[in-house]
Amino acid sequence: LTYYSASVVLSYLSLYDSGSSDSPTTEAPTTEAPTTEPPTTEAPTTELPTTEAPTTEAPTTLPPTTPPPQSAEFTEDLCKDKFDTLDRAVSDFIFTGACTDIEDLDFSEFTYLRTITIGGSRSTYALENLKTVKVENMEYLTDIMIYNNNAANRDELPTQCDEGTSVVISGNPELVNLHFGVSSFTGYCSLTVENNAKLQTLSFGSKQSDGTVLRNVYSANFYAVSSVVISNNPVLERIDVAGGVMENFNRLELAELSSLQALEIYGSGMAGRNDHDEAAAELVMKGISPLITWSNIESGSTTYGTAFTRVRALTIEDSTSSQSVINLNSQAFGEIGRAHV
């Protein structure tokens, strides 16, 4: 037998009584009804395609490059071989020699042509046998200068022009100044100056170092010319004509000169052709305005010249303006019958 002390037995009993007073609690399991959520249907997100306009870069246009200026001077009596074999990049031409073997001047192969000078202040009879001159569509040409007594000048005045002779200055977009010195192209049959977008001055006579043109000289350029056409030079402001220039012209046409302010003629310039002592010339003027000054009298003088006194047929359309001051000889157009106007 095992004997326990009273204190131990009491402690044990005490513990048993306190723990056995409550019977164990059995809780029914909690059953939660399943939560059924309706399925979430999201509308599909459709992103619109992003269309960006293609970036088009403007092509880069480089400014045209031109070679450095090159000059060629012709001082000899014979020049044709040199001209024919010259570097086509030459830009400035100076003719001071007789160059008797050159009859035709065509600059079309000289792409960078800028200036043409025939003769000089101390040079005469340059290009004395010249028959044709062609200066067309030269992109960089700015000036043409012919000095006195050069370019097929003559010591005697012709009774008629030399067949096959001509000067053509056409389609040169940068040409600004064109000057024909005294007695140049005396016996030529044809002159055409047209479609030069920037041509400002056209002169026949003696040009001074300061740029002024003396008209009170006898110049005789294109003395017996058959046909003259000065047309479609939209910024041409003045035409200066010395004595004897186109004195015996057959047909003269001035057309589409919308900026022309002055046509000033000295002495017998532009008188017109006589045929057996009868007026035989034709003048056509179209689209010339404002033509403020149309004169055949030298400044400060009371003497008129003979411009247009031998004109037989006349056409004038859309020319002159209310500002025009016309000072012509009273005999100008005096030979025109009503049937010829």
mmCIF file of C-alpha atoms in Angstrom:
data_model
loop_
_atom_site.group_PDB
_atom_site.id
_atom_site.type_symbol
_atom_site.label_atom_id
_atom_site.label_comp_id
_atom_site.label_asym_id
_atom_site.label_seq_id
_atom_site.Cartn_x
_atom_site.Cartn_y
_atom_site.Cartn_z
ATOM 1 C CA LEU A 1 0.000 0.000 0.000
ATOM 2 C CA THR A 2 1.097 3.390 -0.752
ATOM 3 C CA TYR A 3 0.244 6.161 1.606
ATOM 4 C CA TYR A 4 -0.059 9.692 0.431
ATOM 5 C CA SER A 5 -0.034 12.659 2.565
ATOM 6 C CA ALA A 6 -3.339 14.452 3.118
ATOM 7 C CA SER A 7 -2.119 17.578 1.444
ATOM 8 C CA VAL A 8 -1.252 15.851 -1.755
ATOM 9 C CA VAL A 9 -4.610 14.073 -1.862
ATOM 10 C CA LEU A 10 -6.493 17.246 -1.247
ATOM 11 C CA SER A 11 -4.601 19.058 -3.984
ATOM 12 C CA TYR A 12 -5.344 16.396 -6.489
ATOM 13 C CA LEU A 13 -9.030 16.242 -5.603
ATOM 14 C CA SER A 14 -9.242 19.977 -5.868
ATOM 15 C CA LEU A 15 -7.851 19.915 -9.341
ATOM 16 C CA TYR A 16 -10.190 17.194 -10.458
ATOM 17 C CA ASP A 17 -13.285 18.877 -9.163
ATOM 18 C CA SER A 18 -12.499 22.168 -10.881
ATOM 19 C CA GLY A 19 -11.890 20.563 -14.264
ATOM 20 C CA SER A 20 -14.853 18.201 -14.275
ATOM 21 C CA SER A 21 -17.590 20.608 -13.386
ATOM 22 C CA ASP A 22 -18.343 21.371 -17.172
ATOM 23 C CA SER A 23 -19.042 18.694 -19.684
ATOM 24 C CA PRO A 24 -17.245 19.091 -23.046
ATOM 25 C CA THR A 25 -19.026 21.382 -25.600
ATOM 26 C CA THR A 26 -19.619 19.950 -29.011
ATOM 27 C CA GLU A 27 -20.473 22.703 -31.564
ATOM 28 C CA ALA A 28 -22.274 21.806 -34.804
ATOM 29 C CA PRO A 29 -20.122 22.590 -37.770
ATOM 30 C CA THR A 30 -20.961 25.840 -39.413
ATOM 31 C CA THR A 31 -21.815 25.319 -43.032
ATOM 32 C CA GLU A 32 -21.780 28.520 -45.037
ATOM 33 C CA ALA A 33 -23.668 28.509 -48.286
ATOM 34 C CA PRO A 34 -21.186 29.000 -51.048
ATOM 35 C CA THR A 35 -21.151 32.506 -52.367
ATOM 36 C CA THR A 36 -21.669 32.405 -56.101
ATOM 37 C CA GLU A 37 -20.786 35.675 -57.763
ATOM 38 C CA PRO A 38 -21.903 36.171 -61.307
ATOM 39 C CA PRO A 39 -18.984 36.033 -63.641
ATOM 40 C CA THR A 40 -17.595 39.443 -64.496
ATOM 41 C CA THR A 41 -17.512 39.896 -68.213
ATOM 42 C CA GLU A 42 -15.434 42.888 -69.245
ATOM 43 C CA ALA A 43 -15.844 44.133 -72.713
ATOM 44 C CA PRO A 44 -12.594 43.613 -74.506
ATOM 45 C CA THR A 45 -10.603 46.799 -74.837
ATOM 46 C CA THR A 46 -9.820 47.442 -78.463
ATOM 47 C CA GLU A 47 -7.139 50.027 -78.950
ATOM 48 C CA LEU A 48 -7.333 51.891 -82.165
ATOM 49 C CA PRO A 49 -4.132 51.625 -84.131
ATOM 50 C CA THR A 50 -2.082 54.766 -83.954
ATOM 51 C CA THR A 51 -1.425 55.966 -87.461
ATOM 52 C CA GLU A 52 1.220 58.635 -87.645
ATOM 53 C CA ALA A 53 1.591 60.569 -90.833
ATOM 54 C CA PRO A 54 4.869 59.636 -92.392
ATOM 55 C CA THR A 55 7.492 62.270 -91.857
ATOM 56 C CA THR A 56 8.622 63.526 -95.200
ATOM 57 C CA GLU A 57 11.710 65.623 -95.063
ATOM 58 C CA ALA A 58 12.080 68.167 -97.769
ATOM 59 C CA PRO A 59 14.953 67.251 -99.987
ATOM 60 C CA THR A 60 18.021 69.233 -99.202
ATOM 61 C CA THR A 61 18.827 71.348 -102.207
ATOM 62 C CA LEU A 62 22.379 72.504 -102.161
ATOM 63 C CA PRO A 63 23.014 75.864 -103.789
ATOM 64 C CA PRO A 64 24.576 75.437 -107.176
ATOM 65 C CA THR A 65 28.297 75.683 -107.075
ATOM 66 C CA THR A 66 29.999 77.695 -109.743
ATOM 67 C CA PRO A 67 33.684 77.604 -110.512
ATOM 68 C CA PRO A 68 35.739 80.684 -109.701
ATOM 69 C CA PRO A 69 35.630 83.390 -112.375
ATOM 70 C CA GLN A 70 37.992 82.902 -115.287
ATOM 71 C CA SER A 71 38.829 85.546 -117.858
ATOM 72 C CA ALA A 72 39.932 85.103 -121.440
ATOM 73 C CA GLU A 73 41.305 88.012 -123.447
ATOM 74 C CA PHE A 74 41.709 87.930 -127.204
ATOM 75 C CA THR A 75 44.318 90.418 -128.347
ATOM 76 C CA GLU A 76 45.537 88.791 -131.555
ATOM 77 C CA ASP A 77 44.653 89.204 -135.207
ATOM 78 C CA LEU A 78 43.665 85.541 -135.376
ATOM 79 C CA CYS A 79 41.546 84.188 -132.522
ATOM 80 C CA LYS A 80 39.282 81.399 -133.746
ATOM 81 C CA ASP A 81 41.444 78.443 -132.686
ATOM 82 C CA LYS A 82 41.814 79.885 -129.218
ATOM 83 C CA PHE A 83 38.064 80.451 -128.907
ATOM 84 C CA ASP A 84 37.188 76.955 -130.146
ATOM 85 C CA THR A 85 39.560 75.192 -127.724
ATOM 86 C CA LEU A 86 38.940 77.392 -124.706
ATOM 87 C CA ASP A 87 37.979 75.923 -121.332
ATOM 88 C CA ARG A 88 34.173 75.988 -121.271
ATOM 89 C CA ALA A 89 34.225 77.203 -117.665
ATOM 90 C CA VAL A 90 35.497 80.649 -118.764
ATOM 91 C CA SER A 91 33.149 83.334 -117.463
ATOM 92 C CA ASP A 92 34.469 86.684 -118.721
ATOM 93 C CA PHE A 93 35.364 87.451 -122.345
ATOM 94 C CA ILE A 94 37.360 90.444 -123.531
ATOM 95 C CA PHE A 95 37.983 90.986 -127.236
ATOM 96 C CA THR A 96 40.493 93.719 -128.082
ATOM 97 C CA GLY A 97 42.230 92.159 -131.091
ATOM 98 C CA ALA A 98 41.041 92.303 -134.695
ATOM 99 C CA CYS A 99 40.253 88.558 -134.601
ATOM 100 C CA THR A 100 39.665 88.676 -138.345
ATOM 101 C CA ASP A 101 39.035 84.919 -138.549
ATOM 102 C CA ILE A 102 36.005 85.012 -136.234
ATOM 103 C CA GLU A 103 32.773 85.569 -138.147
ATOM 104 C CA ASP A 104 30.326 83.887 -135.779
ATOM 105 C CA LEU A 105 30.185 84.198 -131.991
ATOM 106 C CA ASP A 106 28.033 81.651 -130.201
ATOM 107 C CA PHE A 107 28.440 81.472 -126.427
ATOM 108 C CA SER A 108 25.981 78.637 -125.805
ATOM 109 C CA GLU A 109 28.666 76.200 -124.599
ATOM 110 C CA PHE A 110 30.025 78.577 -121.976
ATOM 111 C CA THR A 111 27.660 77.726 -119.118
ATOM 112 C CA TYR A 112 29.154 80.185 -116.601
ATOM 113 C CA LEU A 113 29.351 83.203 -118.907
ATOM 114 C CA ARG A 114 29.046 86.442 -116.898
ATOM 115 C CA THR A 115 30.341 89.322 -119.018
ATOM 116 C CA ILE A 116 31.174 90.086 -122.651
ATOM 117 C CA THR A 117 33.364 93.055 -123.525
ATOM 118 C CA ILE A 118 34.254 93.951 -127.110
ATOM 119 C CA GLY A 119 36.921 96.607 -127.511
ATOM 120 C CA GLY A 120 38.188 99.013 -124.890
ATOM 121 C CA SER A 121 38.802 102.681 -124.252
ATOM 122 C CA ARG A 122 42.034 102.408 -126.291
ATOM 123 C CA SER A 123 41.064 99.625 -128.630
ATOM 124 C CA THR A 124 39.254 99.820 -131.973
ATOM 125 C CA TYR A 125 38.306 97.460 -134.786
ATOM 126 C CA ALA A 126 38.015 94.410 -132.541
ATOM 127 C CA LEU A 127 36.121 91.585 -134.264
ATOM 128 C CA GLU A 128 36.037 93.562 -137.456
ATOM 129 C CA ASN A 129 34.697 90.722 -139.655
ATOM 130 C CA LEU A 130 31.969 89.571 -137.303
ATOM 131 C CA LYS A 131 28.692 88.512 -138.933
ATOM 132 C CA THR A 132 26.557 86.850 -136.271
ATOM 133 C CA VAL A 133 26.357 87.056 -132.495
ATOM 134 C CA LYS A 134 24.211 84.688 -130.461
ATOM 135 C CA VAL A 135 23.826 85.078 -126.697
ATOM 136 C CA GLU A 136 20.906 82.963 -125.560
ATOM 137 C CA ASN A 137 19.792 81.417 -122.261
ATOM 138 C CA MET A 138 22.969 82.257 -120.343
ATOM 139 C CA GLU A 139 22.077 81.791 -116.682
ATOM 140 C CA TYR A 140 24.769 83.987 -115.125
ATOM 141 C CA LEU A 141 25.290 86.701 -117.768
ATOM 142 C CA THR A 142 24.918 90.219 -116.320
ATOM 143 C CA ASP A 143 26.622 92.670 -118.713
ATOM 144 C CA ILE A 144 27.390 93.135 -122.406
ATOM 145 C CA MET A 145 29.556 96.110 -123.285
ATOM 146 C CA ILE A 146 30.657 97.078 -126.804
ATOM 147 C CA TYR A 147 33.024 100.026 -126.959
ATOM 148 C CA ASN A 148 33.112 102.672 -129.688
ATOM 149 C CA ASN A 149 34.335 101.671 -133.148
ATOM 150 C CA ASN A 150 34.415 97.939 -132.505
ATOM 151 C CA ALA A 151 32.375 94.902 -133.552
ATOM 152 C CA ALA A 152 32.000 95.059 -137.326
ATOM 153 C CA ASN A 153 32.143 98.832 -137.471
ATOM 154 C CA ARG A 154 32.436 100.527 -140.858
ATOM 155 C CA ASP A 155 34.131 103.649 -142.048
ATOM 156 C CA GLU A 156 31.424 104.196 -144.689
ATOM 157 C CA LEU A 157 27.697 103.999 -144.234
ATOM 158 C CA PRO A 158 26.001 101.139 -146.105
ATOM 159 C CA THR A 159 23.155 101.711 -148.513
ATOM 160 C CA GLN A 160 21.717 98.364 -147.454
ATOM 161 C CA CYS A 161 22.448 95.803 -144.761
ATOM 162 C CA ASP A 162 24.796 92.864 -145.204
ATOM 163 C CA GLU A 163 22.857 89.683 -145.859
ATOM 164 C CA GLY A 164 23.025 87.061 -143.089
ATOM 165 C CA THR A 165 24.172 89.420 -140.342
ATOM 166 C CA SER A 166 22.389 89.368 -136.990
ATOM 167 C CA VAL A 167 22.620 89.928 -133.240
ATOM 168 C CA VAL A 168 20.403 87.881 -130.914
ATOM 169 C CA ILE A 169 20.313 88.599 -127.165
ATOM 170 C CA SER A 170 17.560 86.435 -125.733
ATOM 171 C CA GLY A 171 16.452 84.565 -122.614
ATOM 172 C CA ASN A 172 19.241 85.712 -120.284
ATOM 173 C CA PRO A 173 17.586 85.923 -116.839
ATOM 174 C CA GLU A 174 20.304 87.942 -115.069
ATOM 175 C CA LEU A 175 21.299 90.361 -117.852
ATOM 176 C CA VAL A 176 21.029 93.939 -116.549
ATOM 177 C CA ASN A 177 22.962 96.200 -118.941
ATOM 178 C CA LEU A 178 23.382 96.104 -122.724
ATOM 179 C CA HIS A 179 25.341 98.814 -124.527
ATOM 180 C CA PHE A 180 26.266 99.269 -128.189
ATOM 181 C CA GLY A 181 29.098 101.769 -128.683
ATOM 182 C CA VAL A 182 29.418 104.205 -131.571
ATOM 183 C CA SER A 183 29.494 102.550 -135.012
ATOM 184 C CA SER A 184 29.234 98.956 -133.802
ATOM 185 C CA PHE A 185 27.291 96.570 -136.054
ATOM 186 C CA THR A 186 26.859 99.297 -138.653
ATOM 187 C CA GLY A 187 25.797 97.102 -141.563
ATOM 188 C CA TYR A 188 23.751 94.495 -139.719
ATOM 189 C CA CYS A 189 20.350 93.309 -140.959
ATOM 190 C CA SER A 190 18.747 92.076 -137.741
ATOM 191 C CA LEU A 191 18.687 92.856 -134.026
ATOM 192 C CA THR A 192 16.661 90.894 -131.458
ATOM 193 C CA VAL A 193 16.624 91.740 -127.749
ATOM 194 C CA GLU A 194 13.893 89.753 -126.024
ATOM 195 C CA ASN A 195 12.895 87.781 -122.929
ATOM 196 C CA ASN A 196 15.586 89.184 -120.645
ATOM 197 C CA ALA A 197 13.848 89.302 -117.273
ATOM 198 C CA LYS A 198 16.178 91.775 -115.514
ATOM 199 C CA LEU A 199 17.381 93.992 -118.354
ATOM 200 C CA GLN A 200 17.214 97.584 -117.122
ATOM 201 C CA THR A 201 19.166 99.669 -119.638
ATOM 202 C CA LEU A 202 19.590 99.427 -123.393
ATOM 203 C CA SER A 203 21.721 102.089 -125.026
ATOM 204 C CA PHE A 204 23.274 103.034 -128.364
ATOM 205 C CA GLY A 205 25.929 105.753 -128.379
ATOM 206 C CA SER A 206 28.996 106.813 -126.438
ATOM 207 C CA LYS A 207 29.083 105.594 -122.857
ATOM 208 C CA GLN A 208 31.083 107.617 -120.381
ATOM 209 C CA SER A 209 33.149 106.326 -117.476
ATOM 210 C CA ASP A 210 30.408 107.353 -115.051
ATOM 211 C CA GLY A 211 27.883 105.259 -116.952
ATOM 212 C CA THR A 212 26.020 108.080 -118.673
ATOM 213 C CA VAL A 213 25.326 107.751 -122.393
ATOM 214 C CA LEU A 214 25.993 110.589 -124.821
ATOM 215 C CA ARG A 215 23.265 110.641 -127.445
ATOM 216 C CA ASN A 216 24.422 113.820 -129.184
ATOM 217 C CA VAL A 217 26.895 111.908 -131.337
ATOM 218 C CA TYR A 218 26.501 110.222 -134.705
ATOM 219 C CA SER A 219 26.623 106.533 -133.910
ATOM 220 C CA ALA A 220 25.046 104.679 -136.870
ATOM 221 C CA ASN A 221 24.540 101.342 -135.115
ATOM 222 C CA PHE A 222 22.379 99.053 -137.276
ATOM 223 C CA TYR A 223 22.224 101.892 -139.749
ATOM 224 C CA ALA A 224 20.240 100.112 -142.488
ATOM 225 C CA VAL A 225 18.741 97.341 -140.385
ATOM 226 C CA SER A 226 15.893 95.353 -141.864
ATOM 227 C CA SER A 227 14.301 94.066 -138.635
ATOM 228 C CA VAL A 228 14.539 95.157 -134.999
ATOM 229 C CA VAL A 229 12.593 93.412 -132.226
ATOM 230 C CA ILE A 230 12.862 94.663 -128.640
ATOM 231 C CA SER A 231 10.276 92.663 -126.754
ATOM 232 C CA ASN A 232 9.257 91.215 -123.400
ATOM 233 C CA ASN A 233 11.905 92.829 -121.242
ATOM 234 C CA PRO A 234 9.628 93.531 -118.263
ATOM 235 C CA VAL A 235 11.897 95.770 -116.167
ATOM 236 C CA LEU A 236 13.572 97.711 -118.977
ATOM 237 C CA GLU A 237 13.293 101.344 -117.903
ATOM 238 C CA ARG A 238 14.949 103.301 -120.688
ATOM 239 C CA ILE A 239 16.271 103.108 -124.228
ATOM 240 C CA ASP A 240 18.874 105.692 -125.295
ATOM 241 C CA VAL A 241 19.413 106.164 -129.025
ATOM 242 C CA ALA A 242 22.171 108.349 -130.516
ATOM 243 C CA GLY A 243 22.119 109.990 -133.924
ATOM 244 C CA GLY A 244 22.139 107.673 -136.947
ATOM 245 C CA VAL A 245 21.121 104.590 -134.961
ATOM 246 C CA MET A 246 18.669 102.560 -137.069
ATOM 247 C CA GLU A 247 18.416 105.611 -139.268
ATOM 248 C CA ASN A 248 17.136 103.589 -142.209
ATOM 249 C CA PHE A 249 15.261 100.816 -140.415
ATOM 250 C CA ASN A 250 12.723 98.823 -142.363
ATOM 251 C CA ARG A 251 10.663 97.407 -139.472
ATOM 252 C CA LEU A 252 10.921 98.264 -135.785
ATOM 253 C CA GLU A 253 8.897 96.436 -133.129
ATOM 254 C CA LEU A 254 8.773 97.517 -129.494
ATOM 255 C CA ALA A 255 6.500 95.224 -127.485
ATOM 256 C CA GLU A 256 5.658 94.164 -123.941
ATOM 257 C CA LEU A 257 7.915 96.676 -122.230
ATOM 258 C CA SER A 258 5.736 97.218 -119.179
ATOM 259 C CA SER A 259 8.251 99.320 -117.217
ATOM 260 C CA LEU A 260 9.630 101.514 -120.006
ATOM 261 C CA GLN A 261 9.737 105.126 -118.854
ATOM 262 C CA ALA A 262 11.968 106.772 -121.455
ATOM 263 C CA LEU A 263 12.647 106.412 -125.166
ATOM 264 C CA GLU A 264 15.072 109.213 -125.945
ATOM 265 C CA ILE A 265 16.376 109.643 -129.471
ATOM 266 C CA TYR A 266 18.881 112.135 -130.850
ATOM 267 C CA GLY A 267 19.081 113.598 -134.349
ATOM 268 C CA SER A 268 18.353 111.197 -137.183
ATOM 269 C CA GLY A 269 18.042 108.105 -134.991
ATOM 270 C CA MET A 270 15.124 105.854 -135.954
ATOM 271 C CA ALA A 271 14.068 107.999 -138.910
ATOM 272 C CA GLY A 272 12.978 105.063 -141.065
ATOM 273 C CA ARG A 273 13.723 103.794 -144.551
ATOM 274 C CA ASN A 274 13.222 105.708 -147.753
ATOM 275 C CA ASP A 275 12.378 103.849 -150.923
ATOM 276 C CA HIS A 276 12.801 106.000 -154.017
ATOM 277 C CA ASP A 277 12.271 109.104 -151.924
ATOM 278 C CA GLU A 278 9.121 107.727 -150.315
ATOM 279 C CA ALA A 279 8.657 106.683 -146.712
ATOM 280 C CA ALA A 280 8.775 102.903 -146.443
ATOM 281 C CA ALA A 281 9.319 101.983 -142.771
ATOM 282 C CA GLU A 282 6.971 100.214 -140.357
ATOM 283 C CA LEU A 283 6.707 100.869 -136.623
ATOM 284 C CA VAL A 284 4.884 98.547 -134.206
ATOM 285 C CA MET A 285 4.407 99.517 -130.542
ATOM 286 C CA LYS A 286 2.445 97.231 -128.210
ATOM 287 C CA GLY A 287 2.174 97.112 -124.442
ATOM 288 C CA ILE A 288 4.551 99.973 -123.690
ATOM 289 C CA SER A 289 3.767 101.907 -120.549
ATOM 290 C CA PRO A 290 4.083 104.277 -118.823
ATOM 291 C CA LEU A 291 6.526 105.797 -121.378
ATOM 292 C CA ILE A 292 6.743 109.075 -119.540
ATOM 293 C CA THR A 293 9.314 110.514 -121.966
ATOM 294 C CA TRP A 294 9.180 109.902 -125.722
ATOM 295 C CA SER A 295 11.511 112.469 -127.130
ATOM 296 C CA ASN A 296 13.537 113.403 -130.198
ATOM 297 C CA ILE A 297 14.849 116.649 -128.808
ATOM 298 C CA GLU A 298 18.024 117.044 -126.833
ATOM 299 C CA SER A 299 17.685 118.499 -123.358
ATOM 300 C CA GLY A 300 18.075 122.275 -123.459
ATOM 301 C CA SER A 301 17.689 122.416 -127.245
ATOM 302 C CA THR A 302 14.839 123.584 -129.468
ATOM 303 C CA THR A 303 15.924 121.543 -132.489
ATOM 304 C CA TYR A 304 14.025 118.384 -133.236
ATOM 305 C CA GLY A 305 15.491 115.400 -134.997
ATOM 306 C CA THR A 306 13.937 113.320 -137.754
ATOM 307 C CA ALA A 307 12.813 110.235 -135.799
ATOM 308 C CA PHE A 308 9.891 108.415 -137.454
ATOM 309 C CA THR A 309 9.565 110.936 -140.268
ATOM 310 C CA ARG A 310 9.896 108.148 -142.839
ATOM 311 C CA VAL A 311 7.402 105.747 -141.282
ATOM 312 C CA ARG A 312 4.754 104.532 -143.706
ATOM 313 C CA ALA A 313 2.854 101.997 -141.532
ATOM 314 C CA LEU A 314 2.061 102.394 -137.846
ATOM 315 C CA THR A 315 0.555 100.120 -135.185
ATOM 316 C CA ILE A 316 0.201 101.363 -131.601
ATOM 317 C CA GLU A 317 -1.673 99.293 -129.001
ATOM 318 C CA ASP A 318 -1.807 99.743 -125.216
ATOM 319 C CA SER A 319 1.095 102.156 -125.270
ATOM 320 C CA THR A 320 1.890 105.493 -123.587
ATOM 321 C CA SER A 321 -0.115 106.784 -120.659
ATOM 322 C CA SER A 322 -1.739 109.923 -119.305
ATOM 323 C CA GLN A 323 1.685 110.891 -117.955
ATOM 324 C CA SER A 324 3.440 110.640 -121.310
ATOM 325 C CA VAL A 325 5.276 113.697 -122.595
ATOM 326 C CA ILE A 326 5.841 113.319 -126.350
ATOM 327 C CA ASN A 327 8.351 115.608 -128.025
ATOM 328 C CA LEU A 328 8.698 114.558 -131.648
ATOM 329 C CA ASN A 329 9.200 116.455 -134.853
ATOM 330 C CA SER A 330 5.941 117.730 -136.305
ATOM 331 C CA GLN A 331 6.784 115.707 -139.412
ATOM 332 C CA ALA A 332 6.938 112.424 -137.455
ATOM 333 C CA PHE A 333 4.455 109.960 -138.966
ATOM 334 C CA GLY A 334 3.575 112.646 -141.479
ATOM 335 C CA GLU A 335 3.878 110.237 -144.405
ATOM 336 C CA ILE A 336 1.327 107.772 -143.062
ATOM 337 C CA GLY A 337 -1.890 107.480 -144.980
ATOM 338 C CA ARG A 338 -5.059 106.534 -143.158
ATOM 339 C CA ALA A 339 -4.951 103.061 -144.731
ATOM 340 C CA HIS A 340 -1.595 102.354 -143.098
ATOM 341 C CA VAL A 341 -2.511 103.018 -139.456
#
